[in-house]
Amino acid sequence: MTPPQPPPESLESTNSTSHEQNKYNRAEPEVREELTQDEIARQKIISELVNGEAAYVNDLENIGSMYIQPLLDASPPIIPESGIREFISSIFNNYADLYQHHLRFLDKLHKIQREQHLVIRSISTVMLDAVLQFREAYLEYIPNCPIATWRINNEIRKNLSFRAFVGQCTNHTSAHRLDMQHFISLPISRLSRYEQLLKLIDEKTPYGHEDKSVIPDILELIQDVTKKTDPCVVSARQKVELWKYSERLVFKPGADVDMNLLDENRSLIFAGTAMSRSGEGSQWSGCSLFCLTITVSIFYNSLNEKLIPVLLVVVITEPVQKDDVTEYRVIRRPIPLDLLAIINAYDTPTRTGDPRKGVSLHGQSSGFSAHTISRHASAPCNPSTSTSQLVYPFSLQQTGRVSHILPLFAESAAARAEWTRKLGEALALRKVFQETNKVFSVKTLSIDAFFLSNMVTRGEQSGNRRGLVRHPSYASSHSGRVTCSVPLASVDGRALVAIGCEGGVWIGFRNDPKSIKQVLNLAMVTQCAVLEDLGIFLVLTDKTLLAYHVEALLPSSPEAPQMPRVPQKLSGTKNVHFFRVGKVKERTLVVYMHKTLSDSIFRMLEPVKSTIIEGKEKHAGFRGRLGFKSTSSEWFRIYKDFSLSTEAYDLIFMQGKIVVMCSKGFEMMTIDGSDSMTVPQMDGPRLAYLKAWCRQCRPIAMYCSTEDVFLLCYNEFGVYVDKQGKPTTGIVIEWEGRAERATQYSGYILLFNSSFIEIRSLKTGGLIRFIDGDNIRCIWDGRDASDSFEISGAHSVHAVSHAPEMASIGGKPPPVSQHVFELIPTLSDEPQR
């Protein structure tokens, strides 16, 4: 920002004010004889307004000459050159616009003085025009003042050169011993002074004068600026308090959580103090709890406006004085509000006296409004051995991977009620945002086709029932637990879905839940996949891998001849634990894993396209023993076998390689076995804690975050690594739940556990939101898809959960209905935190 240069005549205009006043003073005895006392007073007030305007314009000009230009010209630089212009802009904002507006206003005032000579009839019309011109500039400038003050003080604290520079400017003759903050707040003071002077002029103006009708309009405009900027100033002050809080936030070593509190979209919405017991309950201590909005973000594009859902997090800290600065030591990891509940809010009060040491809360604030932060929010409770006080218990209950109940005590019943009310309001706000701004929408695939025996599921029900659903009848037989699914397409292009259960395989249209029908009566189906370009359906049933023609399961038309449902057994006599389908250099491969006592054995199969097509054309084949197709026309041939001396959990195809998730971590290898690497690579003592944590957890997924960075997902946390497998930072992203499975869509990671789906940013790991569920599981994550995504609808994720409980019939416990659904992304942009 370059300071504005005043036109040559402006200096003359500024200095002419004193000359005009001197002329008025010399002629005052003559004027007094013709003017009333009110008019004389009115003329003096007008002169004061003009004089003050000249001084104000001069001060705005001095901002450029005293501060901005010297900072730009300093050698060596006081502020690093890379950030100097951003720093100046953040402090002085659009002051240059204000200067130009008021310079023009001052010139018009001086013109009136010259034309109307000693007695000025009115300046109201000129001032009304000026206020209309500069009001938008003030609406932009004023909300930035708290942030500007914080930037100045922060830079003074950290930058000795800047501190010395500010001291020199304060001693400048034009500064009148006033500091930098004074010049920043001048526009606010000037608006207030306008209001005072205009009211005085109005009081001294006779009825019938034009000012009587114009001055109220001017006052209304100025007051409107104040009304519109007050909420913005409050918001800016909240941000400053939040930034101060962020700077003083202290995590335990290795437990840092990036809440991105310095982002301008973050704001503090509530703060309060409470007591907690330390140790075994023999000692009382104070703690501050801050409830923060950390994912409110509004962005615009050329088409419409989108609003990312709000994510509320509760941060529990303990204020500690260190070197005259209050640090906020984080007691527990920040808790998303979705996983928090306030309980025991109506328990009877207790005393803090003996045998426990007491604590006095005298003078402490029990709660804070949504717009102010009391100084007491950062003050610890002061222990006292001689006092005993009645305190009111309540508890914060955290669910998720780390379940915990934190007992707390408020100073009064009103303070406890305030906690309950504020958390309730925050939860209601959260619910509104979630309902109106969904990251994923839920589309039902089936809700009344798959049932579980109530007796079987009684022990695993989570208690999240939300009312009863009446159903005309129940299935006469239970399908068993839904375990897997896969989208596919019929020969004529109709979108279908196959759903595997413990009792077989069902297929139906994706847009018609009522069309779901059982097509295979198999036991313990755990996985299924489709090779759509070949028309092959793969299913893992009772640890046996089978292959079917899709047309045998679902003919293309009623008139088409029915192909025999004769599967080909691909795994021989081996007990298959899992299989995966993928492509490596245009080569389609099916990989399955079986175990020996100490090794995990993998077999790669490659489809024989000519044999598969020939089998379709002939619709022939004969049954061998056990009803399986003869091996004389194999659909798959063995491509390669390999083994790992470790326990393998899963396998994925990535960038032309195979990645095996095993007890050692992530084993990456080429399909020919010429190159392999185990990640993460964690050498040196700095990463010893991460190495130990990886050994304790189970790897579940690996994704490309950027071209050179990968996200390794364990069941408890995630860590970013480079192409060499080394962690890019020492920061670990802890999941809120214990993930049983993970999947990825565009810029999102979805982590599944039985109570909720945790959605995070793939690029940053930042938490976006949760989707609640009862016994929720991922049954298709897209990894086994072929190339025909648009036809099969592969741009989605399939999951299953227990549906709301149904009403019983005849006193018998109803079966549990399983809700099969797909998650369809509603936002295609990179998610904002």
GROMACS .gro file of C-alpha atoms in nm, residues 533-534 536 549 568 606-618 629 632-637:
model
   25
  533ASP     CA    1  -1.647  -5.572  -1.913
  534LEU     CA    2  -1.647  -5.955  -1.897
  536ILE     CA    3  -1.850  -6.203  -1.444
  549HIS     CA    4  -2.198  -6.523  -1.547
  568GLN     CA    5  -1.665  -7.193  -1.148
  606GLU     CA    6  -0.608  -6.340  -1.481
  607PRO     CA    7  -0.937  -6.380  -1.669
  608VAL     CA    8  -0.925  -6.572  -1.997
  609LYS     CA    9  -1.146  -6.353  -2.210
  610SER     CA   10  -1.188  -6.598  -2.499
  611THR     CA   11  -1.305  -6.878  -2.271
  612ILE     CA   12  -1.552  -6.652  -2.090
  613ILE     CA   13  -1.702  -6.530  -2.418
  614GLU     CA   14  -1.715  -6.884  -2.555
  615GLY     CA   15  -1.902  -7.000  -2.245
  616LYS     CA   16  -2.161  -6.726  -2.292
  617GLU     CA   17  -2.218  -6.815  -2.655
  618LYS     CA   18  -2.260  -7.184  -2.597
  629LYS     CA   19  -1.819  -7.628  -1.372
  632SER     CA   20  -1.168  -7.812  -1.889
  633SER     CA   21  -1.260  -7.457  -1.983
  634GLU     CA   22  -1.119  -7.238  -1.710
  635TRP     CA   23  -1.238  -6.875  -1.700
  636PHE     CA   24  -0.922  -6.772  -1.511
  637ARG     CA   25  -0.561  -6.877  -1.526
   0.00000   0.00000   0.00000
